Coordinates of N, CA, C and O and ligand atoms in Angstrom, one line a residue:
X803 N 13.0 -18.1 0.7 CA 12.2 -17.3 -0.3 C 11.7 -16.0 0.3 O 11.3 -16.0 1.4
X804 N 11.9 -14.9 -0.4 CA 11.2 -13.7 0.0 C 9.9 -13.5 -0.8 O 9.8 -13.7 -2.1
X805 N 8.9 -12.9 -0.1 CA 7.8 -12.5 -0.9 C 8.0 -11.1 -1.2 O 8.1 -10.2 -0.3
X806 N 8.2 -10.8 -2.4 CA 8.4 -9.5 -3.0 C 7.1 -8.8 -3.5 O 6.6 -9.3 -4.7
X807 N 6.6 -7.9 -2.8 CA 5.4 -7.2 -3.3 C 5.9 -5.9 -4.1 O 6.6 -5.1 -3.6
X808 N 5.4 -5.9 -5.3 CA 5.8 -4.9 -6.4 C 4.6 -4.2 -6.9 O 3.6 -4.7 -7.1
X809 N 4.6 -2.8 -6.8 CA 3.4 -2.1 -7.2 C 3.8 -1.1 -8.3 O 4.9 -0.6 -8.4
X810 N 2.6 -1.0 -9.3 CA 2.7 0.0 -10.2 C 1.6 1.0 -10.0 O 0.3 0.5 -10.1
X811 N 1.8 2.3 -9.9 CA 0.7 3.2 -9.5 C 0.8 4.4 -10.2 O 1.9 4.8 -10.8
X812 N -0.2 5.2 -10.3 CA -0.4 6.5 -10.8 C -0.8 7.5 -9.6 O -0.2 8.5 -9.4
X813 N -1.7 7.1 -8.8 CA -2.2 8.1 -7.9 C -2.1 7.5 -6.4 O -2.7 8.0 -5.5
X814 N -1.4 6.3 -6.4 CA -1.1 5.9 -4.9 C -1.9 4.7 -4.4 O -1.5 4.1 -3.3
X815 N -3.0 4.3 -5.0 CA -3.8 3.3 -4.4 C -3.1 2.0 -4.3 O -3.2 1.2 -3.4
X816 N -2.4 1.7 -5.4 CA -1.6 0.3 -5.6 C -0.6 0.3 -4.4 O -0.2 -0.8 -3.9
X817 N 0.1 1.6 -4.1 CA 1.0 1.4 -3.2 C 0.4 1.1 -1.7 O 1.0 0.3 -0.9
X818 N -0.7 1.8 -1.5 CA -1.3 1.5 -0.2 C -1.8 0.0 -0.1 O -1.6 -0.6 1.0
X819 N -2.3 -0.4 -1.2 CA -2.7 -1.8 -1.2 C -1.4 -2.8 -1.0 O -1.6 -3.8 -0.2
X820 N -0.4 -2.5 -1.6 CA 0.9 -3.2 -1.5 C 1.2 -3.2 0.1 O 1.7 -4.2 0.6
X821 N 1.3 -2.0 0.7 CA 1.6 -2.0 2.0 C 0.6 -2.7 2.9 O 1.0 -3.5 3.9
X822 N -0.7 -2.7 2.5 CA -1.7 -3.6 3.3 C -1.4 -5.0 3.2 O -1.5 -5.8 4.2
X823 N -1.0 -5.4 2.0 CA -0.7 -6.9 1.9 C 0.5 -7.2 2.6 O 0.5 -8.3 3.3
X824 N 1.5 -6.4 2.6 CA 2.8 -6.7 3.4 C 2.3 -6.9 4.9 O 2.8 -7.7 5.7
X825 N 1.5 -5.9 5.3 CA 1.1 -6.0 6.7 C 0.4 -7.2 7.2 O 0.5 -7.9 8.2
X826 N -0.4 -7.7 6.2 CA -1.2 -9.0 6.4 C -0.4 -10.2 6.3 O -0.7 -11.4 6.8
X827 N 0.9 -10.2 5.6 CA 1.7 -11.3 5.4 C 2.9 -11.4 6.4 O 3.9 -12.1 6.2
X828 N 2.9 -10.6 7.6 CA 4.1 -10.4 8.4 C 4.4 -11.8 9.0 O 5.7 -12.1 9.2
X829 N 3.4 -12.7 9.2 CA 3.7 -14.0 9.8 C 4.2 -15.1 8.7 O 4.5 -16.2 9.1
X830 N 4.3 -14.6 7.5 CA 4.5 -15.6 6.5 C 6.0 -15.8 6.2 O 6.5 -16.7 5.5
X831 N 6.9 -14.9 6.7 CA 8.3 -14.9 6.4 C 8.8 -13.6 6.0 O 8.2 -12.4 6.4
X832 N 9.8 -13.6 5.1 CA 10.3 -12.3 4.8 C 9.6 -11.7 3.6 O 9.4 -12.5 2.6
X833 N 9.2 -10.4 3.8 CA 8.4 -9.7 2.8 C 9.0 -8.4 2.5 O 9.5 -7.8 3.5
X834 N 9.0 -8.1 1.3 CA 9.5 -6.6 0.9 C 8.5 -6.0 0.0 O 7.7 -6.7 -0.6
X835 N 8.5 -4.7 0.0 CA 7.6 -3.9 -0.8 C 8.5 -2.9 -1.6 O 9.4 -2.2 -1.1
X836 N 8.2 -2.8 -2.9 CA 8.9 -1.9 -3.8 C 8.0 -1.5 -5.0 O 7.2 -2.2 -5.4
X837 N 8.4 -0.2 -5.4 CA 7.7 0.5 -6.5 C 8.4 -0.3 -7.7 O 9.5 -0.4 -7.8
X838 N 7.5 -0.4 -8.8 CA 8.1 -1.1 -9.9 C 9.2 -0.2 -10.6 O 10.1 -0.7 -11.3
X839 N 8.9 1.1 -10.5 CA 10.0 2.1 -11.0 C 11.4 1.9 -10.4 O 12.3 2.5 -11.0
X840 N 11.4 1.3 -9.2 CA 12.7 1.1 -8.6 C 13.2 -0.3 -8.7 O 14.1 -0.8 -7.9
X841 N 12.6 -1.1 -9.4 CA 12.8 -2.5 -9.7 C 13.6 -2.8 -11.0 O 13.1 -2.5 -12.0
X842 N 14.7 -3.6 -10.9 CA 15.4 -4.0 -12.0 C 14.9 -5.3 -12.4 O 15.0 -6.4 -11.8
X843 N 14.4 -5.4 -13.8 CA 13.9 -6.6 -14.2 C 14.9 -7.8 -14.0 O 14.6 -9.0 -13.9
X844 N 16.3 -7.4 -14.3 CA 17.2 -8.4 -14.2 C 17.3 -9.0 -12.7 O 18.0 -10.1 -12.5
X845 N 16.8 -8.4 -11.9 CA 16.9 -8.7 -10.3 C 15.7 -9.7 -10.0 O 15.7 -10.1 -8.9
X846 N 14.7 -9.9 -10.9 CA 13.7 -10.9 -10.7 C 14.4 -12.3 -10.4 O 15.0 -12.9 -11.1
X847 N 14.0 -12.9 -9.2 CA 14.8 -14.1 -8.8 C 13.8 -15.3 -8.8 O 12.6 -15.2 -8.4
X848 N 14.3 -16.4 -9.2 CA 13.6 -17.7 -9.2 C 13.2 -18.1 -7.8 O 12.6 -19.0 -7.5
X849 N 14.1 -17.7 -6.8 CA 13.9 -18.0 -5.4 C 12.7 -17.4 -4.8 O 12.3 -17.7 -3.6
X850 N 12.3 -16.3 -5.2 CA 11.3 -15.5 -4.6 C 9.9 -15.6 -5.3 O 9.8 -16.1 -6.4
X851 N 9.0 -15.2 -4.6 CA 7.6 -15.1 -5.0 C 7.2 -13.6 -5.2 O 7.3 -12.8 -4.2
X852 N 6.8 -13.2 -6.4 CA 6.5 -11.9 -6.6 C 4.8 -11.7 -6.6 O 4.1 -12.3 -7.5
X853 N 4.5 -10.8 -5.8 CA 2.9 -10.3 -5.8 C 3.0 -8.9 -6.4 O 3.5 -8.0 -5.9
X854 N 2.3 -8.8 -7.6 CA 2.5 -7.5 -8.3 C 1.0 -6.9 -8.2 O 0.0 -7.6 -8.5
X855 N 0.9 -5.7 -7.8 CA -0.3 -4.9 -7.7 C -0.1 -3.7 -8.7 O 0.9 -2.9 -8.5
X856 N -1.1 -3.8 -9.6 CA -0.9 -2.7 -10.7 C -2.2 -2.1 -11.2 O -3.1 -3.0 -11.5
X857 N -2.3 -0.9 -11.3 CA -3.4 -0.2 -11.7 C -3.5 0.0 -13.3 O -2.7 -0.4 -14.0
X858 N -4.6 0.6 -13.8 CA -4.7 1.0 -15.2 C -5.0 2.4 -15.2 O -5.8 3.0 -14.5
X859 N -4.3 3.2 -16.3 CA -4.6 4.6 -16.4 C -4.9 5.0 -17.9 O -4.8 4.1 -18.8
X860 N -5.1 6.2 -18.1 CA -5.3 6.8 -19.4 C -6.5 6.0 -20.0 O -7.5 5.9 -19.3
X861 N -6.3 5.4 -21.2 CA -7.3 4.5 -21.9 C -6.7 3.1 -21.9 O -6.3 2.7 -22.9
X862 N -6.6 2.4 -20.7 CA -6.1 1.1 -20.7 C -4.5 1.0 -20.6 O -4.0 0.0 -21.0
X863 N -3.9 2.2 -20.3 CA -2.4 2.2 -20.2 C -2.0 1.7 -18.8 O -2.7 1.7 -17.9
X864 N -0.6 1.5 -18.8 CA 0.1 1.2 -17.5 C 0.1 2.5 -16.8 O 0.2 3.7 -17.3
X865 N 0.1 2.3 -15.4 CA 0.3 3.7 -14.6 C 1.8 4.1 -14.7 O 2.7 3.3 -15.1
X866 N 2.1 5.3 -14.4 CA 3.3 5.8 -14.6 C 4.5 5.1 -13.9 O 5.5 4.8 -14.6
X867 N 4.3 4.6 -12.7 CA 5.4 4.0 -12.1 C 5.7 2.5 -12.6 O 6.8 2.1 -12.2
X868 N 4.9 2.0 -13.3 CA 5.1 0.7 -14.0 C 5.9 0.8 -15.3 O 6.5 -0.2 -15.8
X869 N 5.7 2.0 -16.0 CA 6.2 2.2 -17.4 C 7.6 2.0 -17.5 O 8.1 1.3 -18.5
X870 N 8.5 2.5 -16.7 CA 10.0 2.1 -17.0 C 10.3 0.7 -16.8 O 11.2 0.2 -17.6
X871 N 9.6 0.0 -15.8 CA 10.0 -1.5 -15.7 C 9.5 -2.2 -16.9 O 10.3 -3.1 -17.5
X872 N 8.4 -1.8 -17.6 CA 7.9 -2.5 -18.7 C 8.7 -2.2 -19.8 O 9.0 -3.1 -20.7
X873 N 9.2 -0.9 -19.9 CA 9.9 -0.5 -21.2 C 11.3 -1.3 -21.1 O 11.7 -1.9 -22.1
X874 N 11.8 -1.5 -19.9 CA 13.1 -2.2 -19.8 C 13.0 -3.8 -20.1 O 13.8 -4.3 -20.9
X875 N 11.9 -4.3 -19.6 CA 11.6 -5.7 -19.9 C 11.4 -5.9 -21.3 O 12.0 -6.9 -22.0
X876 N 10.6 -5.0 -22.0 CA 10.3 -5.2 -23.4 C 11.5 -4.9 -24.3 O 11.7 -5.5 -25.3
X877 N 12.6 -4.2 -23.8 CA 13.8 -4.0 -24.7 C 14.8 -5.0 -24.3 O 15.5 -5.6 -25.3
X878 N 15.0 -5.4 -23.0 CA 16.0 -6.4 -22.7 C 15.5 -7.9 -23.0 O 16.4 -8.7 -23.2
X879 N 14.3 -8.1 -22.9 CA 13.7 -9.4 -23.1 C 14.4 -10.4 -22.3 O 14.9 -11.4 -22.9
X880 N 14.5 -10.4 -21.0 CA 15.2 -11.4 -20.2 C 14.5 -12.7 -20.2 O 13.2 -12.7 -20.4
X881 N 15.2 -13.8 -20.1 CA 14.5 -15.1 -19.9 C 14.0 -15.2 -18.5 O 14.7 -15.4 -17.6
X882 N 12.6 -15.2 -18.4 CA 12.0 -15.2 -16.9 C 11.6 -16.7 -16.6 O 10.8 -16.8 -15.6
X883 N 12.0 -17.7 -17.4 CA 11.7 -19.0 -17.0 C 11.9 -19.4 -15.5 O 13.0 -19.1 -15.1
X884 N 11.0 -19.8 -14.8 CA 11.1 -20.1 -13.3 C 10.9 -19.1 -12.5 O 10.8 -19.1 -11.3
X885 N 10.6 -17.9 -12.9 CA 10.2 -16.7 -12.1 C 8.8 -16.7 -12.0 O 7.8 -16.8 -12.9
X886 N 8.3 -16.8 -10.7 CA 6.9 -17.0 -10.3 C 6.4 -15.7 -9.8 O 6.9 -14.9 -9.1
X887 N 5.2 -15.4 -10.3 CA 4.4 -14.1 -10.0 C 2.9 -14.3 -9.9 O 2.4 -15.2 -10.5
X888 N 2.3 -13.4 -9.0 CA 0.8 -13.4 -9.0 C 0.4 -11.9 -9.2 O 1.3 -11.0 -8.9
X889 N -0.9 -11.8 -9.9 CA -1.1 -10.4 -10.2 C -2.5 -10.0 -9.5 O -3.4 -10.6 -9.4
X890 N -2.4 -8.7 -9.1 CA -3.6 -8.1 -8.5 C -3.9 -6.6 -9.3 O -2.9 -5.8 -9.2
X891 N -4.9 -6.6 -10.2 CA -5.1 -5.5 -11.0 C -6.2 -4.5 -10.3 O -7.1 -5.0 -9.9
X892 N -5.9 -3.3 -10.3 CA -6.8 -2.2 -9.9 C -7.3 -1.5 -11.1 O -6.5 -1.2 -12.0
X893 N -8.6 -1.5 -11.2 CA -9.2 -0.7 -12.4 C -10.6 -0.1 -12.0 O -11.0 -0.1 -10.8
X894 N -11.3 0.2 -13.0 CA -12.6 0.8 -12.9 C -13.5 0.5 -14.0 O -13.1 0.8 -15.3
X895 N -14.4 -0.4 -13.9 CA -15.1 -1.0 -15.0 C -16.1 0.2 -15.8 O -16.7 -0.2 -16.8
X896 N -16.1 1.3 -15.1 CA -16.6 2.4 -15.8 C -15.9 2.7 -17.2 O -16.6 3.1 -18.2
X897 N -14.6 2.3 -17.2 CA -13.8 2.4 -18.4 C -14.1 1.0 -19.2 O -13.2 0.1 -19.2
X898 N -15.3 0.9 -19.8 CA -15.7 -0.4 -20.2 C -14.8 -1.0 -21.2 O -14.5 -2.2 -21.1
X899 N -14.3 -0.2 -22.1 CA -13.3 -0.7 -23.2 C -12.0 -1.1 -22.6 O -11.2 -1.9 -23.3
X900 N -11.6 -0.6 -21.5 CA -10.1 -0.7 -21.1 C -10.0 -1.2 -19.6 O -9.0 -1.0 -19.0
X901 N -11.1 -1.7 -19.2 CA -11.1 -2.2 -17.8 C -9.8 -3.2 -17.5 O -9.7 -4.2 -18.1
X902 N -9.2 -2.8 -16.6 CA -7.9 -3.5 -16.0 C -6.9 -3.8 -17.1 O -6.2 -4.8 -16.9
X903 N -6.9 -3.2 -18.1 CA -6.0 -3.5 -19.3 C -4.6 -3.3 -18.9 O -3.5 -3.8 -19.5
X904 N -4.2 -2.4 -18.0 CA -2.7 -2.1 -17.5 C -2.1 -3.2 -17.0 O -1.0 -3.6 -17.6
X905 N -2.8 -3.9 -16.0 CA -2.2 -5.1 -15.4 C -2.2 -6.2 -16.5 O -1.2 -7.0 -16.5
X906 N -3.1 -6.3 -17.4 CA -3.2 -7.4 -18.5 C -2.0 -7.2 -19.3 O -1.4 -8.2 -19.8
X907 N -1.7 -6.0 -19.6 CA -0.4 -5.8 -20.5 C 0.8 -6.3 -19.9 O 1.6 -7.0 -20.4
X908 N 0.8 -6.0 -18.6 CA 2.0 -6.4 -17.8 C 2.0 -8.0 -17.9 O 3.2 -8.7 -18.0
X909 N 0.9 -8.6 -17.6 CA 0.7 -10.1 -17.5 C 1.2 -10.7 -18.8 O 2.0 -11.7 -18.9
X910 N 0.8 -10.1 -20.0 CA 1.1 -10.6 -21.3 C 2.7 -10.6 -21.6 O 3.1 -11.5 -22.1
X911 N 3.2 -9.6 -21.0 CA 4.6 -9.4 -21.3 C 5.4 -10.3 -20.4 O 6.4 -11.0 -21.0
X912 N 5.1 -10.5 -19.1 CA 5.7 -11.4 -18.3 C 5.6 -12.9 -18.8 O 6.6 -13.7 -18.8
X913 N 4.4 -13.3 -19.2 CA 4.2 -14.5 -19.7 C 4.9 -14.8 -20.9 O 5.6 -16.0 -21.2
X914 N 4.9 -13.8 -21.9 CA 5.7 -13.9 -23.2 C 7.2 -14.2 -22.8 O 7.9 -14.9 -23.6
X915 N 7.7 -13.7 -21.8 CA 9.0 -13.9 -21.4 C 9.4 -15.1 -20.5 O 10.5 -15.4 -20.1
X916 N 8.3 -15.9 -20.3 CA 8.5 -17.2 -19.8 C 8.1 -17.3 -18.3 O 8.3 -18.4 -17.7
X917 N 7.8 -16.1 -17.7 CA 7.5 -16.2 -16.2 C 6.3 -17.1 -16.1 O 5.4 -17.2 -17.0
X918 N 6.0 -17.6 -14.8 CA 5.0 -18.4 -14.4 C 3.9 -17.7 -13.6 O 4.4 -17.2 -12.3
X919 N 2.8 -17.5 -13.9 CA 1.8 -16.8 -13.2 C 1.1 -17.8 -12.2 O 0.7 -18.9 -12.8
X920 N 1.0 -17.6 -11.0 CA 0.2 -18.6 -10.1 C -1.0 -17.8 -9.5 O -1.1 -16.7 -9.3
X921 N -1.9 -18.8 -9.1 CA -3.1 -18.3 -8.4 C -4.0 -17.6 -9.3 O -4.0 -17.5 -10.5
X922 N -5.1 -17.1 -8.6 CA -6.1 -16.4 -9.3 C -5.7 -15.0 -9.7 O -4.9 -14.3 -9.1
X923 N -6.2 -14.5 -10.8 CA -6.0 -13.0 -11.2 C -6.8 -12.2 -10.2 O -8.1 -12.1 -10.4
X924 N -6.2 -11.5 -9.2 CA -7.0 -10.7 -8.3 C -7.4 -9.4 -9.1 O -6.6 -8.9 -9.8
X925 N -8.5 -8.9 -8.8 CA -8.9 -7.6 -9.4 C -9.8 -6.8 -8.4 O -10.6 -7.3 -7.6
X926 N -9.5 -5.5 -8.4 CA -10.5 -4.5 -7.7 C -11.0 -3.6 -8.6 O -10.5 -3.0 -9.5
X927 N -12.3 -3.5 -8.6 CA -13.2 -2.6 -9.5 C -13.6 -1.3 -8.7 O -14.4 -1.5 -7.8
X928 N -13.0 -0.2 -9.1 CA -13.4 1.0 -8.2 C -14.8 1.4 -8.4 O -15.4 2.3 -7.6
X929 N -15.5 0.8 -9.4 CA -16.9 1.1 -9.6 C -17.8 0.3 -8.7 O -19.1 0.5 -8.7
X930 N -17.3 -0.7 -8.0 CA -18.1 -1.6 -7.3 C -18.0 -1.1 -5.8 O -17.5 0.0 -5.5
X931 N -18.4 -2.0 -4.9 CA -18.5 -1.7 -3.5 C -17.5 -2.5 -2.6 O -17.5 -2.3 -1.5
X932 N -16.7 -3.2 -3.3 CA -15.7 -4.0 -2.6 C -14.6 -3.1 -2.0 O -14.1 -2.2 -2.6
X933 N -14.2 -3.4 -0.8 CA -13.0 -2.7 -0.1 C -11.8 -3.3 -0.8 O -11.5 -4.6 -0.8
X934 N -10.8 -2.5 -1.4 CA -9.8 -2.9 -2.1 C -8.8 -3.5 -1.1 O -8.2 -4.7 -1.5
X935 N -8.6 -3.1 0.0 CA -7.5 -3.6 1.0 C -8.1 -5.1 1.4 O -7.2 -6.1 1.5
X936 N -9.3 -5.2 1.7 CA -9.8 -6.5 2.1 C -9.8 -7.5 1.0 O -9.4 -8.7 1.2
X937 N -10.1 -7.2 -0.1 CA -10.0 -8.1 -1.3 C -8.6 -8.5 -1.6 O -8.3 -9.7 -1.8
X938 N -7.8 -7.5 -1.5 CA -6.3 -7.8 -1.9 C -5.6 -8.6 -0.8 O -4.8 -9.4 -1.2
X939 N -5.8 -8.3 0.4 CA -5.2 -9.1 1.5 C -5.8 -10.5 1.5 O -5.0 -11.6 1.7
X940 N -7.1 -10.7 1.2 CA -7.5 -12.1 1.0 C -6.9 -12.8 -0.1 O -6.6 -14.0 0.0
X941 N -6.8 -12.1 -1.1 CA -6.3 -12.7 -2.4 C -4.8 -13.1 -2.2 O -4.3 -14.3 -2.5
X942 N -4.0 -12.2 -1.4 CA -2.6 -12.5 -1.1 C -2.6 -13.7 -0.1 O -1.6 -14.5 -0.4
X943 N -3.3 -13.8 0.8 CA -3.2 -14.9 1.7 C -3.5 -16.2 1.0 O -2.8 -17.1 1.3
X944 N -4.5 -16.1 0.2 CA -4.9 -17.5 -0.6 C -3.6 -17.8 -1.5 O -3.3 -18.9 -1.7
X945 N -3.1 -16.7 -2.1 CA -2.0 -17.1 -3.1 C -0.8 -17.6 -2.5 O -0.2 -18.6 -2.9
X946 N -0.3 -17.1 -1.3 CA 1.0 -17.5 -0.8 C 0.9 -19.0 -0.2 O 1.7 -19.6 0.2
X947 N -0.4 -19.3 0.0 CA -0.6 -20.8 0.6 C -0.8 -21.8 -0.5 O -0.9 -23.1 -0.1
X948 N -0.8 -21.5 -1.6 CA -0.9 -22.3 -2.8 C 0.4 -23.2 -2.9 O 1.5 -22.8 -2.5
X949 N 0.3 -24.5 -3.1 CA 1.4 -25.4 -3.3 C 2.5 -24.8 -4.2 O 3.7 -25.0 -4.0
X950 N 2.1 -24.1 -5.3 CA 3.0 -23.5 -6.3 C 3.7 -22.4 -5.7 O 4.7 -21.9 -6.3
X951 N 3.3 -21.9 -4.6 CA 3.9 -20.6 -4.1 C 5.1 -20.9 -3.2 O 5.9 -20.0 -2.8
X952 N 5.1 -22.1 -2.7 CA 6.1 -22.5 -1.6 C 7.4 -23.0 -2.2 O 7.4 -23.7 -3.2
Ligands
FMN714 C1 -7.7 9.6 -15.4 C2 -8.0 8.0 -15.0 C3 -7.9 7.0 -16.2 C4 -8.4 5.8 -15.7 N1 -8.3 4.9 -16.7 C5 -8.7 3.6 -16.4 C6 -8.9 2.6 -17.5 O1 -8.6 2.9 -18.7 N2 -9.2 1.4 -17.1 C7 -9.5 1.0 -15.8 O2 -9.8 -0.1 -15.7 N3 -9.2 1.9 -14.9 C8 -8.9 3.2 -15.0 N4 -8.8 4.2 -14.1 C9 -9.1 3.6 -12.6 C10 -7.9 3.4 -11.9 O3 -7.1 2.4 -12.3 C11 -8.3 3.1 -10.5 O4 -8.8 4.3 -9.9 C12 -7.0 2.6 -9.6 O5 -7.6 2.4 -8.2 C13 -6.1 3.6 -9.3 O6 -5.0 3.1 -8.7 P1 -3.5 3.8 -8.6 O7 -3.7 4.9 -7.6 O8 -2.6 2.8 -8.0 O9 -3.0 4.2 -9.8 C14 -8.5 5.5 -14.4 C15 -8.6 6.5 -13.4 C16 -8.2 7.7 -13.7 C17 -8.3 8.8 -12.6

């Protein structure tokens, strides 16, 4: 099993978080990091665990680098039964109406296509005082040790 960390970003935060998670999981086995815009939905494997880090932009929209992946998923509608993923959303609760909606949009689509979400829905709120890297690495370490992750 490979832990595939996939990120969707507009201004780079999610990429940095993805790299931090990869650094924290080096003892866990094979780990890869990729931008969602370089990820083919048809390549999502039932053998791997996907940790997705995705922000929200505009007014609750997906960040630019997640959009091509989501467009392809929505048009191809592959059967994702057996594909396991966990989600960490970056957002800002100052956007009260659309807080974290970008990652929620991605989750809704993956779930609709039959993928299985495991673990807690990780979130970082840029309006708060939590350190995003600390939150995300703790989330990732808890997620990969779940019985459903192995
Ligand atoms: C122009 C702009 C629009 C944003 N819109 C939202 C939003 O609608 N909802 C939300 O939760 N966060 C919103 N955010 C906050 C981002 O999601 C947050 O800053 C995140 O850390 C960015 O991560 P990224 O660099 O990976 O894209 C917005 C930020 C900017 C600069």
